[in-house]
XYZ file of C-alpha atoms in Angstrom:
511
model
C 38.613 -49.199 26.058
C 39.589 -48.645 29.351
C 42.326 -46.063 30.959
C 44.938 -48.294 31.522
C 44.822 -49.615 27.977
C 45.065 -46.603 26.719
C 48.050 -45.321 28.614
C 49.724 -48.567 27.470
C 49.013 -48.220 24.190
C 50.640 -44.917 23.943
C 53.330 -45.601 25.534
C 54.102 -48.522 23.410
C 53.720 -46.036 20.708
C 56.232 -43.930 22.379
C 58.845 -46.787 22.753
C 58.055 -47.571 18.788
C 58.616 -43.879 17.932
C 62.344 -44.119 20.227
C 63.446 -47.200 18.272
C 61.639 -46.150 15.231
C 64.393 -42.968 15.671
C 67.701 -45.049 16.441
C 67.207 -46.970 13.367
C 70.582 -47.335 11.688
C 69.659 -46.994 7.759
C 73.270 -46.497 6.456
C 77.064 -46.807 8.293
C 80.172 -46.101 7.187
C 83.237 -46.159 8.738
C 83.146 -43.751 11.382
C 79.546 -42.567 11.534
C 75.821 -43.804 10.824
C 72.552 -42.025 9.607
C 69.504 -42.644 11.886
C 66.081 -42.807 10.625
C 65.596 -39.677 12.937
C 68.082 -37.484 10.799
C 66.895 -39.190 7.783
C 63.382 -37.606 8.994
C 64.638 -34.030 9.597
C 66.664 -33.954 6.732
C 63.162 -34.561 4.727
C 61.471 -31.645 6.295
C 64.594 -29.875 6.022
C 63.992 -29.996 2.002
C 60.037 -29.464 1.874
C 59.850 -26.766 4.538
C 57.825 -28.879 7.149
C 55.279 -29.253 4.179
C 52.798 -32.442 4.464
C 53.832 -34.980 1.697
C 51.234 -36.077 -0.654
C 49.597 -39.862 -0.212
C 52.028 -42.452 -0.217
C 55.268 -39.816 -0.431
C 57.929 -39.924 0.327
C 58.067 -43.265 -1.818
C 61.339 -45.967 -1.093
C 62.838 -44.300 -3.948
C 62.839 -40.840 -2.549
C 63.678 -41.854 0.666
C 66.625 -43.538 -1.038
C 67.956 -40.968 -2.409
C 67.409 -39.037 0.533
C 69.419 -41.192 2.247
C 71.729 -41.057 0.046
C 72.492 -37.683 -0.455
C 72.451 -37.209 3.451
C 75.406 -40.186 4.017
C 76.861 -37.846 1.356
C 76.969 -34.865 3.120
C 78.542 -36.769 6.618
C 81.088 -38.361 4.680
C 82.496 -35.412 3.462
C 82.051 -33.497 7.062
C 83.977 -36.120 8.292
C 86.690 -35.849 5.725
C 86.730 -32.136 6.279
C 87.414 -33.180 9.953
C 90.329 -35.634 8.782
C 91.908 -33.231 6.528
C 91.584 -29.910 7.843
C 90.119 -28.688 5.017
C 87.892 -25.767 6.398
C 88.684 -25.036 9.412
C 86.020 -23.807 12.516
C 86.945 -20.064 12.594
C 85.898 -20.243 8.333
C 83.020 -22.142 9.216
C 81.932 -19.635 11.525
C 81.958 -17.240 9.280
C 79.048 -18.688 7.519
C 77.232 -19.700 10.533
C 77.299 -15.908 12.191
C 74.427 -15.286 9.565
C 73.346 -18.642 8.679
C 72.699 -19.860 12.325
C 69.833 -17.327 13.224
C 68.462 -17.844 9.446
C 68.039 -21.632 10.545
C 66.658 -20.684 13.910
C 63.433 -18.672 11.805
C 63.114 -21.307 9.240
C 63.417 -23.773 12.672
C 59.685 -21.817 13.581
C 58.591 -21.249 10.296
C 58.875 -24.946 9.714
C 56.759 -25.803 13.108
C 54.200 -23.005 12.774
C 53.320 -24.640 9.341
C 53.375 -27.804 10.320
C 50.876 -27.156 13.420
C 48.692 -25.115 10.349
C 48.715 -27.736 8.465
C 46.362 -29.579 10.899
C 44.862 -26.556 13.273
C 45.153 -23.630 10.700
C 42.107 -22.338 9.788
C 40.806 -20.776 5.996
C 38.358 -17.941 5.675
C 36.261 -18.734 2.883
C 33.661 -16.173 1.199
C 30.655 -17.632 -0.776
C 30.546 -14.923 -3.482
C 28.099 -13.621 -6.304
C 29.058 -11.860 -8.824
C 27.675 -9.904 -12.040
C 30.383 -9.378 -14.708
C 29.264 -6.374 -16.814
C 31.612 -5.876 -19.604
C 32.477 -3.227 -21.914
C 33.270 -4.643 -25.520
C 34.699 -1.404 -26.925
C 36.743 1.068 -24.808
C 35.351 3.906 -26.636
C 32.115 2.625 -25.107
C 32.755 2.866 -21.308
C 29.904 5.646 -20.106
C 27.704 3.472 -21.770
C 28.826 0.229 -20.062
C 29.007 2.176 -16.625
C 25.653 3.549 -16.861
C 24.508 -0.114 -17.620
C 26.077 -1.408 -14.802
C 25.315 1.654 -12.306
C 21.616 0.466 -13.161
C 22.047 -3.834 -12.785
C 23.764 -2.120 -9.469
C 20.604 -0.499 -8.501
C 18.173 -2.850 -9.728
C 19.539 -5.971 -7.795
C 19.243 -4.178 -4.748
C 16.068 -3.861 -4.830
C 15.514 -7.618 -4.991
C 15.085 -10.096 -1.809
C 14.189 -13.445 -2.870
C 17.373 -15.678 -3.966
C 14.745 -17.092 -6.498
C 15.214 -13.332 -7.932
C 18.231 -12.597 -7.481
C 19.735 -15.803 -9.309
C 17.259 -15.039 -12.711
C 18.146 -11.569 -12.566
C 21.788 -12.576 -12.551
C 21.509 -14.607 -15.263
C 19.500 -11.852 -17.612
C 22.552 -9.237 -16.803
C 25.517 -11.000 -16.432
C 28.126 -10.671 -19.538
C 29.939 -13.851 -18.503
C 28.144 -16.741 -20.109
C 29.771 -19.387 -17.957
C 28.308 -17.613 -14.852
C 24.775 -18.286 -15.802
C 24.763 -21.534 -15.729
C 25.350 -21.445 -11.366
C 23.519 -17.912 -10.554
C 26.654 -16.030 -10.937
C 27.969 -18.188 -7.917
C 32.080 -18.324 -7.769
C 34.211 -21.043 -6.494
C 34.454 -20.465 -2.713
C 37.679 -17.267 -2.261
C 39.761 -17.543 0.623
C 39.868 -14.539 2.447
C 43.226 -15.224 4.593
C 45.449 -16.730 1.995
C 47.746 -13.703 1.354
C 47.168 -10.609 -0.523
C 46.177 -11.250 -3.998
C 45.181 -7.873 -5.667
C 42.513 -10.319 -7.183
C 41.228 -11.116 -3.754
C 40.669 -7.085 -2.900
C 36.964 -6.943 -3.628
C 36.138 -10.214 -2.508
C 37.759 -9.247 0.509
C 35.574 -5.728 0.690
C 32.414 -7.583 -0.199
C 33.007 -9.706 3.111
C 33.215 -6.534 5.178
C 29.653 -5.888 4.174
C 28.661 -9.319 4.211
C 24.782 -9.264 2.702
C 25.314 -6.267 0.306
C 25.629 -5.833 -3.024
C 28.862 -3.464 -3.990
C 29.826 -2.105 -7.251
C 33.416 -2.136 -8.732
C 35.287 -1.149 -11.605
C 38.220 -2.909 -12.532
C 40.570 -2.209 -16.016
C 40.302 -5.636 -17.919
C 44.090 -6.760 -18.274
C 46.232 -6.578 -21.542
C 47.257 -9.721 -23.385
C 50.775 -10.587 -22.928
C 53.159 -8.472 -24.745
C 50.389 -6.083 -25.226
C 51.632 -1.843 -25.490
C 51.020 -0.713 -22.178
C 49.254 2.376 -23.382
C 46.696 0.416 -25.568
C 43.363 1.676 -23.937
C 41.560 -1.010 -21.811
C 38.019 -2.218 -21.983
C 36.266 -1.360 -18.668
C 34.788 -4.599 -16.303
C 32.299 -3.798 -14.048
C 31.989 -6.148 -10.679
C 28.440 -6.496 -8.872
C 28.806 -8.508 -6.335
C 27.843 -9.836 -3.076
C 29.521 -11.964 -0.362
C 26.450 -14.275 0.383
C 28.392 -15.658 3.638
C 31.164 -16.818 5.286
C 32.563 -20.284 6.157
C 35.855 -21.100 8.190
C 37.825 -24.266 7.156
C 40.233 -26.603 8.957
C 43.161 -27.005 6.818
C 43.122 -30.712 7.170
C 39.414 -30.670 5.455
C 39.763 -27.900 2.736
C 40.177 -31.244 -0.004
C 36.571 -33.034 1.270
C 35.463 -28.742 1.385
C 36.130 -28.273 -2.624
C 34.593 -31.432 -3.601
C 31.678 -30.696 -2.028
C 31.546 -27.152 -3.372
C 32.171 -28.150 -7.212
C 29.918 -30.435 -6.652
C 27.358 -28.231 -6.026
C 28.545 -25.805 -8.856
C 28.815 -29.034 -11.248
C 25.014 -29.856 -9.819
C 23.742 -26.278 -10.909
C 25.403 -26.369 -14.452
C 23.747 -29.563 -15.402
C 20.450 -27.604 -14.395
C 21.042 -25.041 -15.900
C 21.613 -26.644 -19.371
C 18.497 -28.451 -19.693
C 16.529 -25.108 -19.941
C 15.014 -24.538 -22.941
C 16.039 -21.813 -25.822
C 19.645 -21.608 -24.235
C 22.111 -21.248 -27.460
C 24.918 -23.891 -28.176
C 27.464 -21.831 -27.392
C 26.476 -21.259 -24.042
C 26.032 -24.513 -23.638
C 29.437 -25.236 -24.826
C 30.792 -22.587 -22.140
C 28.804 -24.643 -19.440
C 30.321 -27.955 -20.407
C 33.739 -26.804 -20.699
C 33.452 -25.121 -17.238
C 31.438 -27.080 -15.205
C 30.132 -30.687 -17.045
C 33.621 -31.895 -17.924
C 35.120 -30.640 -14.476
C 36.848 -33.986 -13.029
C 36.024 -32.779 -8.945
C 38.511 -35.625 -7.740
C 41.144 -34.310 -9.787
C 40.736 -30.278 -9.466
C 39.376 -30.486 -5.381
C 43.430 -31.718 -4.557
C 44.814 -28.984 -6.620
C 43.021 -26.048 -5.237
C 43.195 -27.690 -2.017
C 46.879 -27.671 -2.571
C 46.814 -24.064 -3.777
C 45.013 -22.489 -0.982
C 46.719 -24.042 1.354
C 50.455 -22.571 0.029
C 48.959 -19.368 -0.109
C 47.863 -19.711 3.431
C 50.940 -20.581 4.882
C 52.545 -19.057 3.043
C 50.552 -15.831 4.407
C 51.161 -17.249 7.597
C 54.836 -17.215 7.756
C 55.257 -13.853 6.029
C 52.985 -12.493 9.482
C 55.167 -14.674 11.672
C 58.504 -13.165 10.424
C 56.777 -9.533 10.596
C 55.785 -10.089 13.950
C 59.460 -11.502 15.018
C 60.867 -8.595 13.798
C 58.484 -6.333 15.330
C 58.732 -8.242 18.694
C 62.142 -7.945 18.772
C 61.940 -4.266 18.816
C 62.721 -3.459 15.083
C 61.113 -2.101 12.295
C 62.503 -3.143 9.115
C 61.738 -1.580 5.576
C 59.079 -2.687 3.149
C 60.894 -4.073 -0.471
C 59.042 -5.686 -3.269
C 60.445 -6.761 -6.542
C 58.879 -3.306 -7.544
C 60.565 -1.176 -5.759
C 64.658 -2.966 -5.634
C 65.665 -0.115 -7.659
C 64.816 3.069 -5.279
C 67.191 1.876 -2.864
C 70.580 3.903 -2.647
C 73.802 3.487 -0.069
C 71.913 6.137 2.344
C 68.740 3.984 2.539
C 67.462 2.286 6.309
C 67.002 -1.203 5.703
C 66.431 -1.682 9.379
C 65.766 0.665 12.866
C 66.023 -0.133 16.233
C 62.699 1.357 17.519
C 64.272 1.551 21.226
C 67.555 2.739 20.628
C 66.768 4.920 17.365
C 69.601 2.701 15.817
C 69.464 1.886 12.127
C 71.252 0.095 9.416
C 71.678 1.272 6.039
C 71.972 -0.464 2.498
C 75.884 0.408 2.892
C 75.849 -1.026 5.925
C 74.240 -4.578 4.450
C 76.493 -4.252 1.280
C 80.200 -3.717 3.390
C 78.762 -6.986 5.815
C 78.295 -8.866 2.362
C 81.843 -7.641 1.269
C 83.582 -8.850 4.331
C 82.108 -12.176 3.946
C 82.752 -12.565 0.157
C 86.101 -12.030 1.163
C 86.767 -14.339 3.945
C 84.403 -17.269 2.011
C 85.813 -16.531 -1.469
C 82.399 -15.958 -2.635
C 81.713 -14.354 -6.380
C 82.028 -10.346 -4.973
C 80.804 -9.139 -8.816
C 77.571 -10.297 -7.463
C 77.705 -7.464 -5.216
C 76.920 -4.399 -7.591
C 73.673 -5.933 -7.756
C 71.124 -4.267 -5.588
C 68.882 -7.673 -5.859
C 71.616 -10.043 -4.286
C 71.976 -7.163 -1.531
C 69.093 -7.062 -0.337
C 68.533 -10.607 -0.742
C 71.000 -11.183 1.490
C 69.250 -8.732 3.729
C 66.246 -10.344 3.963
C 67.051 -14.025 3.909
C 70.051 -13.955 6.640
C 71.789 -10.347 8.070
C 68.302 -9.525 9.348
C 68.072 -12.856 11.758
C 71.546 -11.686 12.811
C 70.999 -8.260 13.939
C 67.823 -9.098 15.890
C 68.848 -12.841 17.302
C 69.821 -10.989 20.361
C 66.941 -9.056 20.938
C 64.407 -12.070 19.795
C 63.147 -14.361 22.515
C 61.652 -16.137 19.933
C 64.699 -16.579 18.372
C 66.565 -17.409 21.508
C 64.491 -20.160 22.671
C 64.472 -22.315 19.307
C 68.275 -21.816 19.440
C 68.286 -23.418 22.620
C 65.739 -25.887 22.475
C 67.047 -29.710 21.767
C 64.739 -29.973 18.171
C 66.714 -26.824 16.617
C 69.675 -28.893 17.803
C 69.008 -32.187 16.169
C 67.886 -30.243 13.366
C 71.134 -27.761 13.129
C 73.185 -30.893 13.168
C 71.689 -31.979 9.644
C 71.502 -28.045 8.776
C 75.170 -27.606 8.823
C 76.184 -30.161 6.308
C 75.035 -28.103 4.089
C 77.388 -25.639 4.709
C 80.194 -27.588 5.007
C 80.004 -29.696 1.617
C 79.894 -26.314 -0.684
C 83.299 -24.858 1.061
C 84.991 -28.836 0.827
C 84.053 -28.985 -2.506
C 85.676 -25.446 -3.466
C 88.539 -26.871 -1.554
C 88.875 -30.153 -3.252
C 87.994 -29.228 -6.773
C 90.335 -27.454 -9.537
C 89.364 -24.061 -9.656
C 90.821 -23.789 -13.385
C 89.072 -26.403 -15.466
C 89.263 -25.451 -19.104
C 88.220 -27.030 -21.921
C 90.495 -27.028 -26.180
C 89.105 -25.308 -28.956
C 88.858 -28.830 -30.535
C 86.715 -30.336 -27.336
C 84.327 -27.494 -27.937
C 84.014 -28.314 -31.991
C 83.555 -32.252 -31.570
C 80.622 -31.504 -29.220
C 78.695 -28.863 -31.518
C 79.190 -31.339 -33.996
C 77.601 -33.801 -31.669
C 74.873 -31.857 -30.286
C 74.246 -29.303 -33.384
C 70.493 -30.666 -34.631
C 69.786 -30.443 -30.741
C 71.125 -28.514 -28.187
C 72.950 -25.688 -30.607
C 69.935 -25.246 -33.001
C 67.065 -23.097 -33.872
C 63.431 -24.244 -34.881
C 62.005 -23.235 -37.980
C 58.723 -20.707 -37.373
C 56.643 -22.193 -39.882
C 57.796 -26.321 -38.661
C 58.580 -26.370 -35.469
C 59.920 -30.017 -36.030
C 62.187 -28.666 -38.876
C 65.471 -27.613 -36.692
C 68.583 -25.928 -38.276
C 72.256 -25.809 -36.345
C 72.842 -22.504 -35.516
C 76.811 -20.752 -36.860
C 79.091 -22.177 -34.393
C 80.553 -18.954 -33.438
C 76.721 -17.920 -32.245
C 77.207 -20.557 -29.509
C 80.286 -21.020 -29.093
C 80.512 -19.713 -25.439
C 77.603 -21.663 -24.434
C 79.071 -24.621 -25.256
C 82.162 -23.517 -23.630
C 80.063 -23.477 -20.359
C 78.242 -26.830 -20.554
C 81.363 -28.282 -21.489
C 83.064 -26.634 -17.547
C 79.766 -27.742 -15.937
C 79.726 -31.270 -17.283
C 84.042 -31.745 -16.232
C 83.032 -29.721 -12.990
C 80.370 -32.323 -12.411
C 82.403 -35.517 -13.230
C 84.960 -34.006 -10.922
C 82.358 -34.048 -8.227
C 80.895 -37.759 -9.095
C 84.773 -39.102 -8.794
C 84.797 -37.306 -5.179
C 82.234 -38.755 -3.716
C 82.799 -42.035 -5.578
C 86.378 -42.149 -3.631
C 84.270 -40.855 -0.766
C 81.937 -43.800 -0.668
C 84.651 -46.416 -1.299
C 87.030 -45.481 1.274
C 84.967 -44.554 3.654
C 82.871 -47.881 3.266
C 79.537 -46.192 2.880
C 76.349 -48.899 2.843
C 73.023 -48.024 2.656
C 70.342 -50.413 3.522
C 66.729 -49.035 1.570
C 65.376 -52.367 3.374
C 64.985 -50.739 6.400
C 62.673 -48.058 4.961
C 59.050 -47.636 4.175
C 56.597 -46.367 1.422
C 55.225 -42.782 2.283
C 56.410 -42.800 5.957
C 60.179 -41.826 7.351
């Protein structure tokens, strides 16, 4: 093909792309959705995340649409009735503007992994030594110090696979040399992933690791733990284009599923092994499993991703902001630095976080009870005051709040806002439901909802004593009136404001 062809063609994709935007898929009276805010208001609610074949289907995309005509309709009636006014609104959008403005490059630094990112993947080997009995540990660690020491001494990977099948404790692992599904390397960090990950430091050598075999669920913490002893090796190292980790795993359980059927047709193996093998490897379905870890690895990778992007915001901007895990929510007090200015020697404390939180509760008429609860603090903290304090300092930050795609995209973004606060305006505040409502509907829903399954039939189901559940039925009872409340809204919504929608105009899997 020559040049000029091709400079044709994409322009003519271009000019496709600029109508393909202006597309006018539903109009009411005063405004219209484009196909353009239909499309960021899609990666608006998966993150940026690639859809699966053939998604988003008509029907999604429907209701999509649907849901985002919503959302202008009752902006615009907001704007008609003065309902929440711009000083309230900014309220909201002091925190929830620079919040946007990281999810803004959160979404397009996944979206450019999604196609460029690149997995680490380490071809592993392992030996599982196991110790049945606690009580038998020195035993089982002398037994593995000596697999440990004899493996090293082999070169051959003719060896080295029929020694790892004469030591290895884990009968499934026989059957492919000991050989794991390929581990990612750069997909977060998975205490799981620890030795793997030390293994590929000394690619070509065999470590040794001890590991505490977990407890069943429910287990007594202090029950003593049978020891499991790791050999292993990281045979080599492969890197991975996102876009081709699906065709990667299909090759590699095929080779896995290839080994296993090998492996069974030796003579003098025992049934049960052979039952292990099947289970594992014969009756794996590759074109079913290679999409799901592909799917897998891939949300642990971005995820990864984006947890060192917002790490490295922070740090750019000149801030150093503390470390909190779901383990460790209860250490913090009023006194404790959430956040320091590295330049200035500046810092903000938990008390500082909780009296911002307070302030706003007040002005938005937000639930404050929420606020003796360290969790929803620093919540807050994490998802929103932090983009706030830095914004200024960011030039990351600054330059998606400029650019024209954080725009479009903010446009869509604040609707979301908006409808909650209309809604609270709109809506009684002080639904309540009779003593007599609540009785007619146990009676309705007592074999169902309001009843308790008998241990030894689960299909046997007995109402449980009205007062038991009485206040839970007091609650769906709110929920369902607050919900009809809403449906009549935007029913009145949609009528008066003419709302049509035309799903003609759209097409399966593509926005």
């Amino acid at each position: 093909m020559n040049k000029k062809i091709i400079v044709l063609s994409f322009l003519a994709a271009l000019l496709f792309q600029c109508n393909s935007d202006s597309d006018v898929l539903a109009s009411f009276k005063g405004g219209t959705v484009t196909r353009k805010e239909l499309r960021n208001f899609y990666q608006l609610n998966t993150g940026g995340r690639k859809p699966e074949p053939n998604h988003p289907t008509k029907e999604e995309q429907t209701q999509l649409l649907e849901t985002l005509g919503l959302f202008k309709l009752i902006s615009l009636y907001n704007t008609e009735k003065k309902l929440v006014s711009e000083d309230e609104l900014a309220v909201f959008l002091k925190y929830s503007k620079p919040q946007m403005a990281a999810s803004f490059l959160q979404r397009n630094l996944a979206e450019k992994l999604e196609q460029v990112g690149k997995l680490k993947f380490a071809f592993v080997r392992v030996i599982a030594v196991f110790s049945f009995d606690p009580k038998e540990e020195e035993v089982t660690r002398q037994r593995a110090a000596s697999i440990f020491e004899g493996i090293q001494k082999l070169s051959s990977k003719k060896e080295i696979i029929q020694y790892v099948v004469d030591h290895t404790d884990q009968p499934a692992y026989k059957a492919v040399g000991g050989l794991l599904e390929p581990q990612c390397l750069n997909c977060g960090n998975d205490p799981n992933l620890t030795f793997y990950k030390e293994a590929a430091e000394n690619e070509g050598k065999w470590i040794l690791k001890e590991i505490d075999d977990q407890l069943p669920p429910g287990a007594d913490p202090k029950t003593p733990r049978k020891k499991k002893f790791l050999i292993l090796r990281v045979e080599r190292v492969e890197t991975i284009y996102a876009s081709r980790v699906g065709k990667f795993f299909s090759k590699e359980f095929g080779k896995l599923k290839s080994l296993a059927k090998n492996y069974i047709e030796t003579p003098g193996i025992s049934d049960q092994i052979k039952a292990d093998v099947k289970r594992n490897y014969l009756d794996l379905k590759v074109d079913d499993i290679a999409p799901r870890y592909e799917d897998f690895m891939k949300k642990r990778f971005l995820f990864s991703a984006v947890s060192e992007q917002e790490e490295q915001l922070v740090k750019n901007a000149g801030f150093e902001k503390a470390n909190i895990t779901q383990d460790n929510l209860n250490t913090f007090n009023h006194e404790s630095v959430l956040l320091t200015n590295t330049k200035t020697g500046e810092t903000v404390k938990f008390k500082d976080v909780l009296s911002e939180l307070e302030q706003l509760a007040k002005q938005s008429g937000l639930d404050s009870s929420k606020l003796d609860d360290k969790a929803n603090v620093l919540q807050f903290f994490r998802q929103q005051y932090i983009w706030y304090k830095i914004a200024d300092h960011s030039t990351e930050l600054k330059d998606a709040l400029e650019s024209k795609d954080f725009q479009d995209m903010f446009n869509v973004m604040k609707l979301y806002i908006v409808q909650p606060l209309v809604f609270k305006r709109e809506l009684p505040n002080d639904v309540t439901v009779s003593e007599a409502e609540m009785r007619e509907q146990y009676e309705a829903a007592k074999m169902f909802s309001y009843s308790k399954s008998n241990p030894n039939n689960p299909q046997d189901r007995t109402p449980m004593p009205y007062g038991e559940v009485r206040e839970k039925i007091k609650e769906d009872l709110i929920r369902a009136k607050k919900q009809n409340f809403v449906r009549e809204l935007t029913q009145k919504l949609k009528t008066d404001y003419q709302f049509i929608l035309d799903s003609s105009r759209l097409k399966e899997g593509k926005i």
